[in-house]
Short mmCIF file of C-alpha atoms in Angstrom, two decimals:
data_model
loop_
_atom_site.label_atom_id
_atom_site.label_comp_id
_atom_site.label_asym_id
_atom_site.label_seq_id
_atom_site.Cartn_x
_atom_site.Cartn_y
_atom_site.Cartn_z
CA UNK A 15 -3.25 43.55 17.43
CA UNK A 16 -6.57 45.42 17.64
CA UNK A 17 -9.46 44.49 15.39
CA UNK A 18 -9.49 47.82 13.46
CA UNK A 19 -5.76 47.55 12.77
CA UNK A 20 -6.31 44.01 11.63
CA UNK A 21 -9.09 45.08 9.25
CA UNK A 22 -6.82 47.84 7.93
CA UNK A 23 -3.98 45.35 7.35
CA UNK A 24 -6.24 42.98 5.46
CA UNK A 25 -7.74 45.81 3.43
CA UNK A 26 -4.27 47.11 2.52
CA UNK A 27 -3.05 43.61 1.58
CA UNK A 28 -6.15 42.93 -0.57
CA UNK A 29 -6.28 46.44 -2.06
CA UNK A 30 -9.92 46.99 -1.00
CA UNK A 31 -11.76 49.09 1.60
CA UNK A 32 -12.17 48.04 5.23
CA UNK A 33 -15.95 48.03 4.68
CA UNK A 34 -15.47 45.41 1.92
CA UNK A 35 -13.27 43.28 4.20
CA UNK A 36 -15.96 43.49 6.88
CA UNK A 37 -18.67 42.39 4.40
CA UNK A 38 -16.58 39.37 3.32
CA UNK A 39 -15.73 38.33 6.89
CA UNK A 40 -19.37 38.55 7.92
CA UNK A 41 -20.52 36.59 4.88
CA UNK A 42 -22.65 39.51 3.58
CA UNK A 43 -23.75 39.52 -0.09
CA UNK A 44 -22.89 42.18 -2.65
CA UNK A 45 -19.16 41.46 -3.02
CA UNK A 46 -17.73 40.36 -6.39
CA UNK A 47 -16.30 36.82 -6.39
CA UNK A 48 -12.81 38.06 -7.36
CA UNK A 49 -12.84 40.64 -4.55
CA UNK A 50 -13.97 37.99 -2.07
CA UNK A 51 -11.04 35.78 -3.23
CA UNK A 52 -8.57 38.68 -2.77
CA UNK A 53 -9.73 39.20 0.81
CA UNK A 54 -9.51 35.49 1.64
CA UNK A 55 -6.05 35.33 0.05
CA UNK A 56 -4.99 38.34 2.16
CA UNK A 57 -6.16 36.50 5.30
CA UNK A 58 -4.01 33.51 4.32
CA UNK A 59 -0.95 35.63 3.54
CA UNK A 60 -1.17 37.50 6.85
CA UNK A 61 -1.59 34.25 8.76
CA UNK A 62 -5.13 34.86 10.00
CA UNK A 63 -7.48 31.90 10.16
CA UNK A 64 -10.47 32.13 7.86
CA UNK A 65 -13.79 32.33 9.71
CA UNK A 66 -15.19 28.81 9.97
CA UNK A 67 -18.08 29.45 7.58
CA UNK A 68 -15.65 30.70 4.91
CA UNK A 69 -13.34 27.70 4.98
CA UNK A 70 -13.44 25.53 1.91
CA UNK A 71 -15.99 22.79 2.39
CA UNK A 72 -14.43 19.37 2.25
CA UNK A 73 -16.00 17.08 -0.32
CA UNK A 74 -16.17 14.56 2.50
CA UNK A 75 -14.15 11.99 4.39
CA UNK A 76 -12.68 8.88 2.80
CA UNK A 77 -11.46 6.07 5.02
CA UNK A 78 -8.30 4.07 4.38
CA UNK A 79 -7.92 0.86 6.40
CA UNK A 80 -4.46 -0.73 6.61
CA UNK A 81 -3.45 -3.86 8.53
CA UNK A 82 -0.37 -2.24 10.13
CA UNK A 83 2.15 0.57 9.70
CA UNK A 84 5.34 -1.27 10.72
CA UNK A 85 5.94 -2.46 7.17
CA UNK A 86 6.92 0.79 5.38
CA UNK A 87 4.95 -0.21 2.29
CA UNK A 88 1.68 0.67 4.07
CA UNK A 89 2.65 4.25 5.02
CA UNK A 90 3.92 4.64 1.42
CA UNK A 91 0.55 3.53 0.06
CA UNK A 92 -1.30 5.72 2.59
CA UNK A 93 0.72 8.73 1.47
CA UNK A 94 -0.09 8.21 -2.22
CA UNK A 95 -3.79 7.67 -1.48
CA UNK A 96 -3.93 10.61 0.96
CA UNK A 97 -2.36 13.03 -1.51
CA UNK A 98 -4.61 11.89 -4.36
CA UNK A 99 -7.73 12.30 -2.18
CA UNK A 100 -6.66 15.73 -0.91
CA UNK A 101 -6.13 16.94 -4.48
CA UNK A 102 -9.74 15.98 -5.19
CA UNK A 103 -11.01 17.90 -2.14
CA UNK A 104 -11.53 14.87 0.11
CA UNK A 105 -10.16 14.43 3.61
CA UNK A 106 -8.40 11.09 4.14
CA UNK A 107 -8.93 9.27 7.43
CA UNK A 108 -6.30 6.61 8.18
CA UNK A 109 -7.53 3.68 10.28
CA UNK A 110 -4.97 1.05 11.26
CA UNK A 111 -5.54 -2.36 12.75
CA UNK A 112 -3.41 -3.05 15.80
CA UNK A 113 -2.61 -6.40 17.40
CA UNK A 114 -5.22 -6.95 20.11
CA UNK A 115 -6.86 -3.67 19.08
CA UNK A 116 -9.39 -2.65 16.45
CA UNK A 117 -10.34 -5.20 13.82
CA UNK A 118 -11.16 -4.41 10.19
CA UNK A 119 -14.89 -4.81 10.96
CA UNK A 120 -14.71 -2.38 13.92
CA UNK A 121 -12.77 0.17 11.87
CA UNK A 122 -15.24 -0.15 8.99
CA UNK A 123 -18.17 0.39 11.36
CA UNK A 124 -16.43 3.42 12.92
CA UNK A 125 -15.85 4.97 9.48
CA UNK A 126 -19.43 4.29 8.35
CA UNK A 127 -20.70 5.90 11.59
CA UNK A 128 -18.59 8.98 10.76
CA UNK A 129 -20.43 9.25 7.46
CA UNK A 130 -17.48 8.65 5.13
CA UNK A 131 -18.09 9.02 1.40
CA UNK A 132 -16.19 5.80 0.71
CA UNK A 133 -13.56 3.36 2.01
CA UNK A 134 -10.34 1.91 0.60
CA UNK A 135 -9.19 -1.31 2.31
CA UNK A 136 -5.59 -2.47 1.80
CA UNK A 137 -4.54 -6.09 2.44
CA UNK A 138 -7.72 -6.77 4.37
CA UNK A 139 -9.88 -9.82 4.95
CA UNK A 140 -10.73 -9.81 1.23
CA UNK A 141 -7.24 -11.31 0.79
CA UNK A 142 -7.89 -14.08 3.32
CA UNK A 143 -9.44 -17.18 1.71
CA UNK A 144 -10.63 -18.38 5.14
CA UNK A 145 -12.59 -15.18 5.92
CA UNK A 146 -16.34 -14.71 5.52
CA UNK A 147 -16.91 -12.38 2.55
CA UNK A 148 -20.46 -11.58 3.69
CA UNK A 149 -19.11 -8.49 5.54
CA UNK A 150 -18.47 -6.80 2.16
CA UNK A 151 -22.01 -7.52 0.94
CA UNK A 152 -23.28 -5.85 4.13
CA UNK A 153 -21.06 -2.82 3.51
CA UNK A 154 -22.39 -2.55 -0.03
CA UNK A 155 -25.96 -2.87 1.29
CA UNK A 156 -25.29 0.16 3.53
CA UNK A 157 -24.59 2.14 0.35
CA UNK A 158 -20.92 2.81 1.13
CA UNK A 159 -18.69 2.62 -1.97
CA UNK A 160 -15.40 0.77 -1.41
CA UNK A 161 -12.30 -0.42 -3.27
CA UNK A 162 -10.09 -3.33 -2.20
CA UNK A 163 -6.31 -3.30 -2.62
CA UNK A 164 -4.08 -6.41 -2.62
CA UNK A 165 -6.26 -9.49 -2.61
CA UNK A 166 -9.18 -10.88 -4.55
CA UNK A 167 -12.41 -12.78 -4.00
CA UNK A 168 -14.85 -13.72 -6.77
CA UNK A 169 -17.62 -13.48 -4.14
CA UNK A 170 -17.16 -9.75 -3.57
CA UNK A 171 -18.82 -7.21 -5.85
CA UNK A 172 -16.18 -4.47 -5.84
CA UNK A 173 -13.21 -3.18 -7.82
CA UNK A 174 -9.89 -4.77 -6.82
CA UNK A 175 -6.40 -3.27 -7.28
CA UNK A 176 -3.47 -5.72 -7.22
CA UNK A 177 0.13 -6.17 -8.30
CA UNK A 178 0.82 -9.15 -10.58
CA UNK A 179 2.17 -11.53 -7.92
CA UNK A 180 2.79 -14.36 -10.40
CA UNK A 181 4.82 -12.11 -12.70
CA UNK A 182 6.79 -10.85 -9.68
CA UNK A 183 8.01 -14.36 -8.92
CA UNK A 184 8.88 -15.01 -12.57
CA UNK A 185 11.04 -11.86 -12.57
CA UNK A 186 12.86 -12.90 -9.38
CA UNK A 187 13.45 -16.54 -10.37
CA UNK A 188 14.58 -15.65 -13.91
CA UNK A 189 17.12 -13.19 -12.45
CA UNK A 190 18.51 -15.74 -9.98
CA UNK A 191 18.59 -18.61 -12.51
CA UNK A 192 20.52 -16.35 -14.92
CA UNK A 193 23.09 -15.84 -12.13
CA UNK A 194 23.57 -19.62 -11.99
CA UNK A 195 21.51 -20.47 -8.89
CA UNK A 196 19.94 -23.93 -9.04
CA UNK A 197 18.50 -24.13 -5.48
CA UNK A 198 16.19 -21.16 -5.14
CA UNK A 199 13.85 -20.97 -2.13
CA UNK A 200 10.70 -18.94 -1.49
CA UNK A 201 9.91 -17.44 1.94
CA UNK A 202 6.38 -16.15 2.39
CA UNK A 203 3.47 -15.65 4.73
CA UNK A 204 0.55 -17.94 5.64
CA UNK A 205 -0.94 -19.98 2.81
CA UNK A 206 -4.50 -18.72 3.26
CA UNK A 207 -3.77 -15.33 1.66
CA UNK A 208 -4.52 -14.76 -2.04
CA UNK A 209 -1.22 -12.92 -2.78
CA UNK A 210 0.66 -15.85 -1.17
CA UNK A 211 -1.17 -18.44 -3.29
CA UNK A 212 -0.47 -16.41 -6.43
CA UNK A 213 3.21 -16.03 -5.58
CA UNK A 214 3.47 -19.80 -5.06
CA UNK A 215 1.85 -20.39 -8.45
CA UNK A 216 4.26 -17.97 -10.18
CA UNK A 217 7.27 -19.38 -8.32
CA UNK A 218 6.49 -23.04 -9.07
CA UNK A 219 5.90 -22.26 -12.76
CA UNK A 220 9.11 -20.23 -13.06
CA UNK A 221 11.35 -22.76 -11.23
CA UNK A 222 9.88 -25.59 -13.32
CA UNK A 223 10.51 -23.67 -16.56
CA UNK A 224 13.96 -22.32 -15.63
CA UNK A 225 15.42 -25.27 -13.71
CA UNK A 226 13.33 -28.24 -14.81
CA UNK A 227 12.24 -29.27 -11.31
CA UNK A 228 8.97 -31.12 -10.71
CA UNK A 229 6.24 -29.05 -9.01
CA UNK A 230 5.93 -31.53 -6.11
CA UNK A 231 9.68 -31.24 -5.39
CA UNK A 232 9.45 -27.45 -5.49
CA UNK A 233 6.44 -27.42 -3.13
CA UNK A 234 8.06 -29.88 -0.69
CA UNK A 235 11.62 -28.53 -0.56
CA UNK A 236 11.80 -24.93 -1.80
CA UNK A 237 8.78 -23.18 -0.25
CA UNK A 238 8.66 -22.12 3.41
CA UNK A 239 5.70 -20.39 5.07
CA UNK A 240 6.15 -18.06 8.03
CA UNK A 241 4.95 -14.60 9.11
CA UNK A 242 5.26 -11.41 7.02
CA UNK A 243 7.80 -9.97 9.47
CA UNK A 244 11.55 -9.65 9.86
CA UNK A 245 11.53 -12.55 12.32
CA UNK A 246 9.34 -14.57 9.96
CA UNK A 247 11.78 -14.02 7.11
CA UNK A 248 14.65 -15.03 9.35
CA UNK A 249 12.95 -18.32 10.35
CA UNK A 250 11.85 -19.18 6.80
CA UNK A 251 15.23 -18.38 5.23
CA UNK A 252 16.98 -20.41 7.91
CA UNK A 253 14.86 -23.46 7.02
CA UNK A 254 15.54 -22.95 3.30
CA UNK A 255 19.31 -22.65 3.88
CA UNK A 256 19.15 -25.95 5.79
CA UNK A 257 17.82 -27.45 2.57
CA UNK A 258 20.74 -26.16 0.54
CA UNK A 259 19.23 -23.04 -1.02
CA UNK A 260 21.83 -20.57 -2.34
CA UNK A 261 19.19 -17.93 -3.08
CA UNK A 262 15.98 -16.91 -1.29
CA UNK A 263 13.08 -14.96 -2.75
CA UNK A 264 11.01 -13.25 -0.03
CA UNK A 265 7.39 -12.10 -0.21
CA UNK A 266 8.20 -8.76 1.45
CA UNK A 267 11.23 -6.56 2.01
CA UNK A 268 10.82 -7.02 5.77
CA UNK A 269 11.14 -10.78 5.34
CA UNK A 270 14.19 -10.22 3.11
CA UNK A 271 15.91 -8.22 5.87
CA UNK A 272 15.22 -11.20 8.14
CA UNK A 273 16.76 -13.55 5.55
CA UNK A 274 19.93 -11.43 5.47
CA UNK A 275 20.07 -11.58 9.26
CA UNK A 276 19.69 -15.40 9.14
CA UNK A 277 22.58 -15.65 6.66
CA UNK A 278 24.84 -13.48 8.84
CA UNK A 279 24.06 -15.54 11.93
CA UNK A 280 25.53 -18.50 10.06
CA UNK A 281 28.61 -16.55 9.08
CA UNK A 282 27.44 -16.35 5.45
CA UNK A 283 27.93 -13.26 3.32
CA UNK A 284 25.21 -11.66 1.20
CA UNK A 285 25.48 -11.82 -1.80
CA UNK A 286 28.77 -13.80 -2.04
CA UNK A 287 27.44 -16.94 -0.29
CA UNK A 288 23.70 -16.45 -0.58
CA UNK A 289 21.50 -14.14 -2.69
CA UNK A 290 18.34 -12.52 -1.32
CA UNK A 291 15.48 -10.88 -3.26
CA UNK A 292 12.71 -8.87 -1.57
CA UNK A 293 9.27 -7.76 -2.69
CA UNK A 294 7.70 -4.25 -2.42
CA UNK A 295 10.68 -1.89 -2.81
CA UNK A 296 9.55 -0.10 0.33
CA UNK A 297 11.00 3.29 1.27
CA UNK A 298 14.65 3.22 2.43
CA UNK A 299 15.19 -0.38 1.25
CA UNK A 300 17.75 0.88 -1.29
CA UNK A 301 19.94 1.94 1.67
CA UNK A 302 20.19 -1.34 3.56
CA UNK A 303 23.45 -3.28 3.81
CA UNK A 304 23.74 -4.56 1.16
CA UNK A 305 21.17 -2.51 -0.82
CA UNK A 306 18.33 -4.92 -1.49
CA UNK A 307 17.51 -6.41 -4.87
CA UNK A 308 13.71 -6.47 -4.87
CA UNK A 309 10.60 -6.63 -7.00
CA UNK A 310 9.03 -3.19 -6.95
CA UNK A 311 5.33 -3.04 -6.26
CA UNK A 312 3.87 -0.17 -8.34
CA UNK A 313 2.49 1.64 -5.27
CA UNK A 314 2.00 5.11 -6.86
CA UNK A 315 0.02 3.68 -9.79
CA UNK A 316 -1.98 1.35 -7.52
CA UNK A 317 -2.79 4.10 -4.99
CA UNK A 318 -3.90 6.55 -7.66
CA UNK A 319 -6.02 3.89 -9.37
CA UNK A 320 -7.67 3.03 -6.04
CA UNK A 321 -8.65 6.68 -5.53
CA UNK A 322 -9.79 7.20 -9.12
CA UNK A 323 -11.91 4.05 -8.98
CA UNK A 324 -13.42 4.95 -5.60
CA UNK A 325 -14.32 8.47 -6.76
CA UNK A 326 -16.05 6.98 -9.80
CA UNK A 327 -18.05 4.76 -7.43
CA UNK A 328 -18.87 7.78 -5.23
CA UNK A 329 -19.85 9.78 -8.31
CA UNK A 330 -22.36 7.13 -9.34
CA UNK A 331 -20.47 5.61 -12.28
CA UNK A 332 -19.24 2.38 -10.72
CA UNK A 333 -16.07 0.87 -12.09
CA UNK A 334 -16.45 -2.67 -13.43
CA UNK A 335 -16.40 -5.26 -10.68
CA UNK A 336 -13.12 -6.69 -11.75
CA UNK A 337 -9.47 -6.66 -10.85
CA UNK A 338 -7.02 -4.04 -12.09
CA UNK A 339 -3.61 -5.74 -12.14
CA UNK A 340 -0.38 -3.71 -12.15
CA UNK A 341 2.97 -4.98 -13.42
CA UNK A 342 5.84 -5.06 -10.91
CA UNK A 343 9.46 -4.53 -11.96
CA UNK A 344 12.74 -6.07 -10.84
CA UNK A 345 15.17 -3.61 -9.22
CA UNK A 346 18.65 -5.17 -9.12
CA UNK A 347 20.88 -3.87 -6.33
CA UNK A 348 23.55 -5.45 -4.16
CA UNK A 349 21.94 -8.47 -2.46
CA UNK A 350 22.14 -10.83 -5.47
CA UNK A 351 25.21 -12.22 -7.23
CA UNK A 352 26.43 -15.34 -9.06
CA UNK A 353 25.68 -18.63 -7.38
CA UNK A 354 28.49 -20.22 -5.32
CA UNK A 355 31.03 -21.84 -7.61
CA UNK A 356 29.89 -19.70 -10.55
CA UNK A 357 32.16 -17.15 -12.11
CA UNK A 358 30.51 -13.81 -12.55
#
């Protein structure tokens, strides 16, 4: 299409003269704001790209660092955060750690070098009690606002966004005890992580209250640490079944899928022979076989709060340096049933 014809098309679409279109495209003054908008809208409708200088300026880049993307809960969180940032005129930049690849520190440095307006870190080293928290003081000293999701450290001056891990375990144990289970196990990740320690605390308290077991018995017999993966869940659940557990609470949905696999390898049926509860309610988990009973992490609320809090920090009205804790909810589906020997 020739340039004059193109100008004519745009002018016709916008209901203005070709001279006006030309003035807008060349960034010349003397055009009413509403007329300018009509011309730009006509460009969009006709599928022409706006000249670079006329494109809407982004309010800036915001980095989101996640530990991985294999667990569907991280893409779900990234989507919520990305949409919330885009609505506020920011451009989200997703940075993912990979095994043997970039570390959180390297990704942080890369984002700071790119001049990001702020950073949101999900399930990072702030959740690891063995990690040096000095890295966050250095980030703050560089003047980069940040918000930390899933984890907590009293040493770090920043807003934290977390689910209530203790309450999550109380919900799961109460559900299973009501179904008549008396040997309930907990499969979770390495002990050094804050969410793991909190889940243990909630689990021990709930099993003690519901079933009257002593905390030392619970710790010794009913808790199994492994990795936050399908294989990790399989290994942990297998160990718990060896100790006579008829129900297993898992610290992630991925681990719960591993627990179901472990049960099937033994010729056990879920939920008839063993009940399994997950944690997260990640996308598609309602469609597994059987559909998974799980404790839903309030990802939309947490993601939106992380963005809101970060933008307050960027805007110069820092949020209090405290933890915003969100209540999870139990979603009962098909992977839990009455304990063996119980009538429904």
